Coordinates of C-alpha atoms in Angstrom, one line a residue:
Chain A
M1 CA 50.3 132.0 168.3
N2 CA 53.7 132.7 169.6
N3 CA 56.0 129.7 169.6
F4 CA 59.0 131.9 169.3
L5 CA 59.6 132.2 173.0
L6 CA 60.2 128.4 173.1
L7 CA 63.1 128.5 170.7
P8 CA 65.8 129.2 173.3
I9 CA 64.7 126.0 175.1
I10 CA 63.9 123.8 172.1
I11 CA 67.1 124.5 170.1
P12 CA 69.6 123.4 172.8
F13 CA 67.3 120.4 173.4
F14 CA 67.3 119.4 169.7
F15 CA 71.1 119.9 169.5
A16 CA 71.6 117.8 172.6
M17 CA 69.7 115.0 170.8
I18 CA 71.7 115.1 167.6
L19 CA 74.9 115.3 169.7
M20 CA 74.1 111.9 171.1
F21 CA 75.1 110.5 167.7
G22 CA 78.7 110.6 166.6
Q23 CA 80.0 110.3 170.2
K24 CA 83.6 109.8 169.2
N25 CA 83.8 112.4 166.4
L26 CA 85.2 115.4 168.2
K27 CA 85.1 117.8 165.2
Y28 CA 81.4 117.0 164.7
Q29 CA 80.6 117.4 168.4
R30 CA 82.4 120.8 168.7
I31 CA 81.1 122.3 165.6
T32 CA 77.5 121.2 166.2
T33 CA 77.6 122.5 169.8
I34 CA 78.9 125.9 168.7
L35 CA 76.4 126.1 165.9
G36 CA 73.5 125.3 168.2
L37 CA 74.6 127.9 170.7
I38 CA 74.9 130.6 168.1
I39 CA 71.4 129.9 166.7
S40 CA 70.0 129.9 170.2
I41 CA 71.7 133.2 171.1
I42 CA 70.3 134.8 168.0
C43 CA 66.8 133.6 168.9
A44 CA 67.3 134.8 172.5
F45 CA 68.3 138.2 171.2
A46 CA 65.3 138.5 169.0
L47 CA 63.1 137.3 171.9
L48 CA 64.6 140.0 174.1
F49 CA 63.7 142.8 171.7
N50 CA 60.3 141.3 171.0
V51 CA 59.5 141.3 174.8
K52 CA 60.8 144.9 175.0
E53 CA 58.5 146.0 172.2
N54 CA 55.3 144.0 172.9
G55 CA 55.4 143.3 176.6
P56 CA 55.5 139.8 178.2
Q57 CA 55.0 136.9 175.7
T58 CA 52.9 134.0 176.8
L59 CA 52.1 130.7 175.2
T60 CA 50.0 127.9 176.7
L61 CA 51.1 124.6 175.3
G62 CA 48.7 122.5 173.3
S63 CA 46.1 125.2 172.6
W64 CA 44.5 124.8 176.1
P65 CA 43.2 127.9 177.8
A66 CA 45.5 129.5 180.3
P67 CA 45.2 128.0 183.8
F68 CA 44.6 124.5 182.5
G69 CA 47.6 124.0 180.1
I70 CA 51.2 124.6 180.9
T71 CA 51.9 128.3 180.3
M72 CA 55.3 129.5 179.2
V73 CA 55.9 133.1 180.0
S74 CA 58.8 135.2 178.7
D75 CA 58.8 138.4 180.5
M76 CA 61.8 140.8 180.6
L77 CA 63.4 139.1 183.6
S78 CA 63.4 135.7 182.0
A79 CA 64.3 136.9 178.6
L80 CA 67.4 138.7 180.0
L81 CA 68.4 135.6 182.0
V82 CA 67.9 133.3 179.1
L83 CA 70.1 135.5 176.9
T84 CA 72.8 135.8 179.5
T85 CA 72.8 132.0 180.1
L86 CA 73.3 131.3 176.4
V87 CA 76.0 133.8 175.9
I88 CA 77.9 132.6 179.0
A89 CA 77.5 129.0 177.8
F90 CA 78.9 129.9 174.4
F91 CA 82.1 131.3 175.9
I92 CA 82.5 128.4 178.4
V93 CA 82.1 125.8 175.7
W94 CA 84.7 127.6 173.6
Y95 CA 87.0 127.8 176.7
G96 CA 86.4 124.1 177.2
F97 CA 88.0 123.2 173.9
G98 CA 91.3 123.9 175.4
S99 CA 90.9 122.5 178.9
I100 CA 88.2 119.9 179.3
G101 CA 90.2 117.1 177.9
K102 CA 89.4 114.7 175.0
E103 CA 88.2 111.8 177.2
R104 CA 85.4 113.9 178.6
E105 CA 84.5 115.4 175.2
R106 CA 84.1 111.9 173.9
F107 CA 81.8 110.9 176.7
F108 CA 78.7 113.1 176.3
Y109 CA 80.2 116.3 177.7
Y110 CA 78.5 118.4 175.0
P111 CA 75.0 116.8 175.2
G112 CA 75.3 117.3 179.0
V113 CA 76.0 121.0 178.5
M114 CA 73.1 121.3 176.0
F115 CA 70.7 119.5 178.4
I116 CA 71.7 121.8 181.3
L117 CA 70.9 124.8 179.1
T118 CA 67.5 123.3 178.2
G119 CA 66.8 122.9 181.9
V120 CA 68.1 126.4 182.9
N121 CA 66.3 128.2 180.1
G122 CA 63.1 126.2 180.8
A123 CA 63.2 127.0 184.5
F124 CA 63.6 130.7 183.6
T125 CA 60.7 130.7 181.1
T126 CA 58.1 128.4 182.6
G127 CA 54.9 129.8 184.1
D128 CA 53.8 126.6 185.9
I129 CA 55.2 125.7 189.3
F130 CA 55.3 121.9 188.6
N131 CA 56.8 122.4 185.2
M132 CA 59.5 124.4 187.0
F133 CA 60.2 121.4 189.1
V134 CA 60.6 119.3 186.0
F135 CA 63.0 121.8 184.4
F136 CA 64.9 121.8 187.7
E137 CA 65.3 118.1 187.4
V138 CA 66.4 118.4 183.8
L139 CA 69.2 120.7 184.7
L140 CA 70.1 118.7 187.9
M141 CA 70.3 115.4 186.0
A142 CA 72.6 117.0 183.4
S143 CA 74.6 118.6 186.3
Y144 CA 75.0 115.1 187.9
L145 CA 76.5 113.9 184.7
L146 CA 78.9 116.9 184.4
I147 CA 80.0 116.8 188.0
V148 CA 80.9 113.1 187.9
L149 CA 82.2 113.0 184.3
G150 CA 85.9 111.9 184.3
G151 CA 85.5 109.8 187.4
E152 CA 88.3 111.2 189.5
K153 CA 88.2 110.2 193.2
S154 CA 87.3 113.7 194.5
Q155 CA 84.6 114.0 191.8
L156 CA 83.0 110.7 192.8
R157 CA 83.1 111.6 196.5
E158 CA 81.6 115.1 196.0
S159 CA 79.0 113.9 193.4
I160 CA 77.5 111.6 196.0
K161 CA 77.0 114.5 198.4
Y162 CA 75.8 116.8 195.7
I163 CA 73.2 114.2 194.4
L164 CA 72.1 113.4 197.9
V165 CA 71.5 117.0 198.8
N166 CA 69.7 117.7 195.6
V167 CA 67.5 114.6 195.8
I168 CA 66.4 115.6 199.2
S169 CA 65.7 119.2 198.2
S170 CA 63.8 118.0 195.1
A171 CA 61.6 115.7 197.3
L172 CA 60.9 118.7 199.5
F173 CA 60.0 120.7 196.4
V174 CA 57.4 118.1 195.4
I175 CA 56.0 118.1 198.9
T176 CA 55.8 121.9 199.0
V177 CA 54.1 122.0 195.6
A178 CA 51.6 119.4 196.9
Y179 CA 50.9 121.6 200.0
L180 CA 50.4 124.6 197.7
Y181 CA 48.2 122.6 195.4
S182 CA 46.0 121.4 198.2
V183 CA 45.5 125.0 199.4
V184 CA 45.0 126.9 196.1
G185 CA 44.1 124.0 193.8
T186 CA 46.1 125.2 190.8
L187 CA 49.6 125.0 189.5
N188 CA 49.7 127.8 187.0
M189 CA 51.9 130.5 188.6
A190 CA 49.7 133.5 187.5
D191 CA 46.6 131.7 188.8
I192 CA 48.3 130.8 192.1
S193 CA 49.1 134.5 192.5
V194 CA 45.5 135.5 192.0
K195 CA 44.2 132.7 194.3
I196 CA 46.5 133.6 197.1
A197 CA 45.5 137.3 196.8
E198 CA 41.9 136.2 197.0
I199 CA 42.3 134.3 200.2
N200 CA 44.7 137.0 201.5
Q201 CA 47.5 134.6 202.5
P202 CA 46.4 132.7 205.6
G203 CA 49.0 131.2 207.9
I204 CA 49.4 128.0 205.9
V205 CA 50.5 129.9 202.8
T206 CA 53.1 131.7 204.8
V207 CA 54.4 128.2 206.0
I208 CA 54.5 127.2 202.3
A209 CA 56.4 130.4 201.5
V210 CA 59.1 129.4 204.1
L211 CA 59.2 125.9 202.7
F212 CA 59.8 127.3 199.2
L213 CA 62.6 129.4 200.7
L214 CA 64.0 126.2 202.1
V215 CA 63.8 124.4 198.8
F216 CA 65.1 127.1 196.6
G217 CA 67.6 128.2 199.3
M218 CA 69.1 124.7 199.1
K219 CA 69.6 125.1 195.3
A220 CA 70.7 128.7 195.6
A221 CA 73.0 128.1 198.7
I222 CA 71.6 130.6 201.2
F223 CA 73.0 130.7 204.8
P224 CA 72.2 127.5 206.7
L225 CA 71.8 125.5 203.4
Y226 CA 75.1 126.3 201.6
F227 CA 77.2 123.7 203.3
W228 CA 77.2 121.4 200.2
L229 CA 78.4 124.0 197.7
P230 CA 82.1 124.8 198.4
N231 CA 83.4 121.2 198.1
A232 CA 80.9 120.0 195.5
Y233 CA 81.9 122.9 193.1
A234 CA 85.6 122.4 193.7
A235 CA 85.5 118.8 192.3
P236 CA 84.7 119.1 188.6
P237 CA 87.1 120.7 186.0
I238 CA 87.1 124.4 185.5
P239 CA 84.7 124.8 182.5
V240 CA 82.0 122.7 184.4
L241 CA 82.7 124.7 187.5
A242 CA 82.2 128.0 185.6
L243 CA 79.0 126.7 184.1
F244 CA 77.7 125.7 187.6
G245 CA 78.9 128.8 189.3
A246 CA 77.4 131.1 186.8
L247 CA 74.1 129.3 186.2
L248 CA 72.9 126.8 188.8
T249 CA 72.7 128.8 192.0
K250 CA 71.2 131.6 190.0
V251 CA 68.3 129.4 189.0
G252 CA 67.5 129.0 192.7
V253 CA 67.8 132.8 193.2
Y254 CA 65.5 133.4 190.2
A255 CA 62.9 131.0 191.7
I256 CA 63.0 132.8 195.1
M257 CA 62.7 136.1 193.3
R258 CA 59.7 134.8 191.3
T259 CA 57.8 133.2 194.1
Y260 CA 58.5 136.0 196.6
T261 CA 57.4 138.8 194.2
L262 CA 54.5 136.9 192.6
F263 CA 53.0 134.6 195.2
F264 CA 53.8 135.6 198.8
T265 CA 53.3 139.4 198.8
H266 CA 50.7 139.8 201.6
D267 CA 52.7 139.0 204.7
L268 CA 55.9 141.0 204.0
A269 CA 56.6 141.6 207.7
F270 CA 57.3 137.9 208.2
T271 CA 58.5 136.3 204.9
H272 CA 60.6 139.2 203.6
E273 CA 62.0 139.9 207.0
L274 CA 63.1 136.3 207.2
L275 CA 64.6 136.6 203.7
L276 CA 66.5 139.7 204.7
V277 CA 68.0 138.1 207.8
L278 CA 69.0 135.0 205.9
A279 CA 70.5 137.2 203.1
I280 CA 72.7 139.0 205.6
L281 CA 73.8 135.8 207.3
T282 CA 74.6 134.4 203.9
I283 CA 76.8 137.3 203.2
I284 CA 78.6 136.9 206.5
A285 CA 79.1 133.2 205.9
G286 CA 80.4 133.8 202.4
S287 CA 82.7 136.5 203.5
I288 CA 84.3 134.3 206.2
G289 CA 84.9 131.6 203.7
A290 CA 86.3 133.9 201.0
L291 CA 88.8 135.4 203.5
A292 CA 89.7 132.1 205.2
H293 CA 90.9 130.1 202.1
F294 CA 94.2 130.1 200.3
D295 CA 92.7 128.1 197.5
V296 CA 91.8 130.1 194.5
K297 CA 88.8 128.0 193.6
Q298 CA 87.4 128.2 197.1
I299 CA 87.8 132.0 197.2
I300 CA 85.7 132.5 194.1
I301 CA 83.2 129.8 195.1
Y302 CA 82.6 131.6 198.4
N303 CA 82.1 134.8 196.4
I304 CA 79.1 133.0 194.8
V305 CA 77.6 132.7 198.2
I306 CA 78.1 136.4 199.0
A307 CA 76.5 137.4 195.7
V308 CA 73.5 135.2 196.4
G309 CA 73.1 137.1 199.7
V310 CA 73.3 140.5 198.0
I311 CA 70.7 139.7 195.4
L312 CA 68.3 138.2 197.9
F313 CA 68.8 141.3 200.1
G314 CA 67.6 143.3 197.1
V315 CA 64.6 141.0 196.7
A316 CA 63.7 141.3 200.4
Q317 CA 63.2 145.1 200.1
M318 CA 60.2 144.7 197.7
N319 CA 60.5 148.2 196.3
E320 CA 61.2 149.0 192.6
A321 CA 64.7 150.4 193.1
A322 CA 66.0 147.4 195.0
L323 CA 64.3 144.9 192.6
E324 CA 65.9 146.7 189.7
G325 CA 69.2 146.5 191.5
A326 CA 68.7 142.8 192.2
V327 CA 68.0 142.1 188.5
F328 CA 71.0 144.2 187.5
Y329 CA 73.2 142.4 190.0
L330 CA 71.9 139.0 189.0
V331 CA 72.9 139.4 185.3
H332 CA 76.2 141.1 186.3
D333 CA 77.0 138.3 188.7
M334 CA 76.3 135.5 186.2
I335 CA 78.8 137.1 183.7
I336 CA 81.5 138.1 186.1
K337 CA 81.5 134.7 188.0
A338 CA 81.9 132.9 184.7
A339 CA 84.7 135.3 183.7
L340 CA 86.5 134.9 187.1
F341 CA 86.3 131.1 187.1
M342 CA 87.7 131.1 183.6
L343 CA 90.5 133.5 184.6
I344 CA 91.5 131.5 187.7
G345 CA 91.3 128.4 185.5
I346 CA 94.0 129.9 183.3
V347 CA 96.0 130.7 186.4
I348 CA 95.7 127.1 187.6
Y349 CA 96.7 125.9 184.2
I350 CA 99.9 128.0 184.2
T351 CA 100.9 127.3 187.8
G352 CA 99.7 123.8 188.1
T353 CA 98.3 124.4 191.6
T354 CA 95.3 125.9 193.3
N355 CA 97.3 127.0 196.4
L356 CA 97.9 130.7 196.5
R357 CA 101.0 130.4 198.6
Q358 CA 102.8 128.6 195.9
M359 CA 102.0 131.1 193.2
G360 CA 103.7 134.4 192.4
G361 CA 105.2 136.7 189.8
L362 CA 102.8 135.8 186.9
M363 CA 102.7 139.5 186.0
K364 CA 106.2 139.3 184.4
N365 CA 105.2 136.7 181.8
Y366 CA 101.4 137.1 181.5
P367 CA 100.7 140.9 181.9
A368 CA 97.5 140.8 179.9
L369 CA 96.1 138.0 182.0
G370 CA 97.0 140.0 185.1
W371 CA 95.3 143.2 184.0
F372 CA 92.1 141.4 182.8
Y373 CA 92.0 139.7 186.2
L374 CA 92.3 143.0 187.9
I375 CA 89.4 144.5 185.8
A376 CA 87.2 141.5 186.6
A377 CA 88.1 141.7 190.3
L378 CA 87.2 145.4 190.4
G379 CA 84.0 144.7 188.5
L380 CA 83.0 142.1 191.0
A381 CA 83.6 144.4 193.9
G382 CA 81.6 147.2 192.2
V383 CA 84.0 149.9 191.3
P384 CA 82.1 152.6 189.5
P385 CA 82.6 152.4 185.8
L386 CA 82.4 148.6 185.9
S387 CA 79.5 146.2 185.9
G388 CA 78.9 145.5 189.6
F389 CA 78.4 149.2 190.6
I390 CA 75.0 150.1 189.4
G391 CA 73.3 147.0 190.7
K392 CA 74.7 147.3 194.2
L393 CA 73.9 151.1 194.2
L394 CA 70.3 150.5 193.4
I395 CA 70.0 147.7 196.0
I396 CA 71.4 150.0 198.7
Q397 CA 69.2 152.8 197.5
G398 CA 66.2 150.5 197.8
G399 CA 67.4 149.4 201.3
F400 CA 67.5 153.0 202.5
E401 CA 64.1 153.6 201.0
A402 CA 62.7 150.6 202.9
G403 CA 64.2 151.9 206.1
N404 CA 66.8 149.2 206.5
T405 CA 69.7 151.6 207.1
W406 CA 72.1 149.5 209.0
S407 CA 71.8 146.4 206.9
S408 CA 72.3 148.5 203.8
I409 CA 75.5 150.0 205.2
F410 CA 76.5 146.4 206.0
I411 CA 76.0 145.4 202.4
L412 CA 78.2 148.4 201.4
A413 CA 80.9 147.2 203.8
S414 CA 80.7 143.7 202.5
S415 CA 82.0 145.0 199.1
L416 CA 85.3 145.7 200.8
V417 CA 85.5 142.0 201.9
V418 CA 84.8 140.9 198.4
L419 CA 87.4 143.2 197.0
L420 CA 89.9 142.1 199.6
S421 CA 89.3 138.4 198.8
V422 CA 89.8 138.8 195.1
I423 CA 92.7 141.3 195.3
R424 CA 94.5 138.8 197.5
I425 CA 94.6 136.4 194.5
F426 CA 96.0 139.3 192.4
I427 CA 98.6 140.1 195.0
Y428 CA 99.7 136.6 195.7
A429 CA 99.6 135.2 192.1
F430 CA 100.7 138.1 190.0
W431 CA 103.0 140.1 192.2
G432 CA 106.1 139.1 194.0
E433 CA 108.7 136.5 193.4
Q434 CA 108.3 133.9 190.6
G435 CA 106.4 131.0 192.1
Q436 CA 105.6 127.5 190.9
V437 CA 105.1 127.2 187.1
S438 CA 103.7 124.1 185.4
N439 CA 106.2 122.6 183.0
N440 CA 103.9 121.7 180.2
I441 CA 102.2 124.9 179.1
N442 CA 101.0 124.7 175.5
K443 CA 100.7 128.0 173.7
T444 CA 97.7 127.0 171.6
T445 CA 95.8 125.7 174.6
Y446 CA 96.6 128.9 176.5
N447 CA 95.2 130.9 173.6
I448 CA 92.0 128.9 173.3
M449 CA 91.4 129.5 177.0
F450 CA 92.5 133.1 176.9
Y451 CA 90.4 134.6 174.1
P452 CA 86.9 133.6 175.3
T453 CA 87.8 134.8 178.8
V454 CA 88.9 138.2 177.5
L455 CA 85.7 138.5 175.4
L456 CA 83.6 137.7 178.5
V457 CA 85.5 140.3 180.5
F458 CA 84.8 142.8 177.7
I459 CA 81.1 142.0 177.8
S460 CA 81.1 142.6 181.6
I461 CA 82.9 146.0 181.0
L462 CA 80.3 146.9 178.3
Y463 CA 77.5 145.9 180.7
G464 CA 79.0 148.4 183.2
V465 CA 79.9 151.2 180.9
G466 CA 76.8 150.9 178.7
T467 CA 74.4 150.9 181.7
E468 CA 72.3 153.5 179.8
F469 CA 71.4 151.0 177.1
V470 CA 70.7 148.2 179.6
V471 CA 68.5 150.3 182.0
P472 CA 65.3 150.3 179.9
F473 CA 65.3 146.5 179.8
I474 CA 66.0 146.1 183.5
D475 CA 63.4 148.8 184.3
D476 CA 60.8 146.7 182.6
A477 CA 61.8 143.6 184.6
A478 CA 61.7 145.6 187.9
K479 CA 58.3 147.0 187.1
L480 CA 57.0 143.5 186.4
L481 CA 58.5 142.2 189.6
S482 CA 57.1 145.0 191.8
D483 CA 53.6 144.7 190.3
P484 CA 52.5 141.1 189.9
S485 CA 49.3 142.1 188.1
I486 CA 51.3 142.8 184.9
Y487 CA 52.3 139.1 185.0
T488 CA 48.9 137.7 185.9
D489 CA 47.1 139.8 183.3
A490 CA 49.5 138.8 180.6
V491 CA 48.9 135.1 181.3
L492 CA 45.3 135.0 182.3
K493 CA 43.9 137.7 179.9
G494 CA 46.2 137.0 177.0
G495 CA 48.6 139.9 177.2
N496 CA 49.8 139.7 173.6
Chain B
M1 CA 80.0 71.1 186.7
K2 CA 78.3 71.9 183.5
V3 CA 75.0 73.7 183.9
N4 CA 72.3 73.0 181.4
N5 CA 69.6 75.7 181.1
V6 CA 67.6 74.0 178.4
I7 CA 64.2 74.4 180.2
L8 CA 64.8 78.1 181.0
Q9 CA 66.1 78.9 177.5
F10 CA 63.2 77.0 175.8
T11 CA 60.6 78.8 178.0
A12 CA 62.3 82.1 177.6
K13 CA 62.0 81.8 173.8
I14 CA 58.3 81.4 173.9
V15 CA 57.5 83.8 176.9
F16 CA 59.6 86.5 175.2
F17 CA 57.0 86.8 172.4
I18 CA 54.1 86.7 174.8
I19 CA 55.6 89.5 176.9
F20 CA 56.5 91.5 173.8
F21 CA 53.1 91.4 172.3
F22 CA 51.5 92.2 175.6
A23 CA 53.8 95.3 175.7
V24 CA 52.6 96.3 172.2
H25 CA 49.1 95.8 173.4
I26 CA 49.3 98.1 176.4
F27 CA 51.3 100.6 174.3
F28 CA 48.4 101.0 171.8
A29 CA 45.7 100.7 174.5
G30 CA 47.1 103.6 176.4
H31 CA 44.7 106.2 175.0
Y32 CA 41.5 104.6 176.3
T33 CA 42.6 102.2 179.1
P34 CA 45.5 102.1 181.5
G35 CA 48.8 101.7 179.7
G36 CA 50.9 103.8 177.3
G37 CA 54.4 104.4 176.3
F38 CA 56.0 104.2 179.7
V39 CA 54.7 100.9 180.9
G40 CA 54.9 99.5 177.3
G41 CA 58.6 100.4 177.2
L42 CA 59.3 98.9 180.6
V43 CA 57.5 95.6 179.7
T44 CA 59.4 95.4 176.4
A45 CA 62.7 96.0 178.3
S46 CA 61.7 93.3 180.7
A47 CA 61.2 90.9 177.8
I48 CA 64.7 91.6 176.6
V49 CA 66.0 91.2 180.1
L50 CA 64.4 87.8 180.3
L51 CA 66.5 86.8 177.2
V52 CA 69.6 88.3 178.9
I53 CA 69.0 86.1 181.9
A54 CA 68.3 82.9 179.9
F55 CA 71.2 83.4 177.5
D56 CA 73.9 86.1 178.1
L57 CA 74.6 89.7 177.0
N58 CA 76.7 88.8 174.0
T59 CA 74.1 86.4 172.5
V60 CA 71.3 88.9 173.0
H61 CA 73.5 91.6 171.4
K62 CA 74.0 89.3 168.4
L63 CA 70.2 88.8 168.3
L64 CA 69.4 92.5 168.6
P65 CA 72.4 94.4 167.3
I66 CA 71.1 97.7 168.6
N67 CA 73.0 100.7 170.1
Y68 CA 70.5 101.6 172.7
I69 CA 71.9 105.1 173.1
Y70 CA 70.7 105.8 169.6
V71 CA 67.3 104.4 170.5
V72 CA 67.1 107.0 173.2
A73 CA 68.1 109.8 170.8
I74 CA 65.7 108.7 168.1
G75 CA 62.9 108.5 170.7
L76 CA 63.6 112.0 171.9
I77 CA 63.7 113.4 168.4
L78 CA 60.4 111.7 167.6
A79 CA 58.8 113.2 170.7
L80 CA 60.1 116.6 170.0
G81 CA 59.2 116.3 166.4
T82 CA 55.6 115.4 167.2
A83 CA 55.4 118.3 169.5
A84 CA 56.9 120.6 166.9
I85 CA 54.6 119.7 164.1
S86 CA 52.1 122.2 165.4
M87 CA 54.7 125.0 165.2
F88 CA 54.7 124.7 161.4
V89 CA 50.9 125.0 161.1
E90 CA 50.6 128.1 163.3
Q91 CA 49.4 126.4 166.4
P92 CA 50.9 126.5 169.9
F93 CA 53.7 124.0 170.5
F94 CA 52.4 120.5 171.6
T95 CA 49.0 120.9 170.0
H96 CA 48.0 117.4 168.9
F97 CA 45.8 116.4 165.9
F98 CA 43.5 113.5 165.4
D99 CA 41.1 112.2 162.8
Y100 CA 39.2 109.1 161.7
F101 CA 40.5 107.0 158.9
Y102 CA 39.3 103.9 157.1
L103 CA 42.2 101.5 157.2
P104 CA 42.1 98.3 155.1
L105 CA 42.2 95.6 157.8
F106 CA 41.0 97.6 160.9
G107 CA 38.1 99.5 159.5
K108 CA 37.2 102.9 161.0
T109 CA 40.2 103.9 163.3
S110 CA 41.0 107.1 165.1
L111 CA 44.6 108.1 164.6
H112 CA 46.1 110.6 167.0
T113 CA 49.5 112.3 167.0
A114 CA 49.7 111.6 170.7
A115 CA 50.5 108.0 169.7
L116 CA 53.6 109.2 167.9
F117 CA 54.7 111.1 171.0
D118 CA 54.0 107.9 173.0
L119 CA 56.2 106.0 170.6
G120 CA 59.0 108.4 171.4
V121 CA 58.5 107.8 175.1
Y122 CA 58.4 104.1 174.5
L123 CA 61.8 104.2 172.6
V124 CA 63.4 106.4 175.3
V125 CA 62.2 104.0 178.1
V126 CA 63.4 100.9 176.3
G127 CA 66.7 102.6 175.4
V128 CA 67.4 103.9 178.9
T129 CA 66.5 100.7 180.7
M130 CA 68.6 98.6 178.3
T131 CA 71.6 101.0 178.5
I132 CA 71.5 100.8 182.3
I133 CA 71.3 97.0 182.3
Q134 CA 73.9 96.5 179.6
T135 CA 76.4 98.9 181.2
I136 CA 76.1 97.4 184.6
G137 CA 76.1 93.8 183.2
D138 CA 79.1 94.4 181.1
D139 CA 81.1 95.9 183.9
E140 CA 84.2 93.9 184.8

């Protein structure tokens, strides 16, 4: 009996329910949300160490035997992602106290955040492909609420596109699961993996693999399917944008990672080659966008696309070094993207504009903000002591091992573009002549926004400097990804 | 011109109860025959909608002074609570329990915790449907 692994899903869910009462009482809403997040973070921590000690934790709901009930599996990868998700959400909610606005807080903003966490954590933890679809819908429904909440014109326009794209990709998800079910006759992910290995991945399964890439690629914004992301993410206010940027695309990346390392491992020459090409095209598309824009939000949003490409490049190599790098980079990217969005949110709050050309000279009055931005920017690009370094290093090492020399060098070069795009914000906004400054800057609001951001940047620094402490955890995750039998044994033969 | 809805309103008053009891019937029948919380909830909501059509939103709100958002929340808590019972008795989450009881009027009856879960679903469906209809109906 191991219900413990469900707690990071159930606790946010429970708090979302009790937050539906007392809609207008801001004090109650804020305190309850923070309390719920702290309890879930503690549980996620305990879960992480439990998984480290005892291997993957599995639980089949309702006392049914494994392939017949819904199995929840908490292996190292999902435990790490669940913890990261909750920690990021804690800081974003704190940050939101200053910037989200009372009107939104009174209209189910906090239940929305808690439901999104339920969905994200559920999608990370589930061991059943249809259950994953359901958790995708949970997080998407909550994200529909958060993207449209406030009802500004641009939000309404973009939410229509966002919902349309996601409804189509969800329908495609159902169709793909139906195909897969008709071929293998099971929905349990471990069981699917075993069945596909038994029939040795005929052509139809490869087609299903590509369909899954299409579905999850639409959620994760890979190359031809990222068109909806830049405008949709620019519409909602900064805390919501940070939440989306840090979590939502990463769920799609996780799903690709999971399906491509667990199910479709018998025709690497086709599926993983395709993934590799798409990953590189994604990086190119993201780089062009990140360099072309003079809008701070857009620059960071296109950096999400680049990071998705880099992580998927790691997944496409299918060797332990690259997978370890991909996991490293995934966690790093979630933290650093949240931190960067929060930082540029402060910049936008101070200057009152998102246009780089109108900013300037913030260094004089906000030196701390400037230096923290610089650290986060260098961390994103992967400068050695900081968090982005080790992940990219391992990905490239894996690339060389797999014989993809030129594409690995290309990934290395793309770091320069990333660095250029974020340093441009630093140069334009913090150096030079004094630019536009908003005339109603409230010191308390600034502080409420500043402290969580700084703490998150500190966490990213610790993640980079303390790589030694993180490596054993990531190592376990990479082992599990490169050897699906650990996962299937844990589920089907009762690993714990 | 003054419209007189006397026939519609009189019929609605009677038909409301027929629909409502039918909803209760399919709710309880769900375990052995087609039905259950979802259709039961939808049919209940349709009974209330009939009242809304025959009278108007304010009258119905006076009749049933319910905040449907709370109904949704209570339904969710009930469903989660039912699923969580098993956590406290060392069973996997979502394990259901059942047993046979001798009830005064009904005689030998099997009671199953899945019915409590279904009640949660029922409340959520009623709450969500009525919230949607009220919100759109109220909109100026």
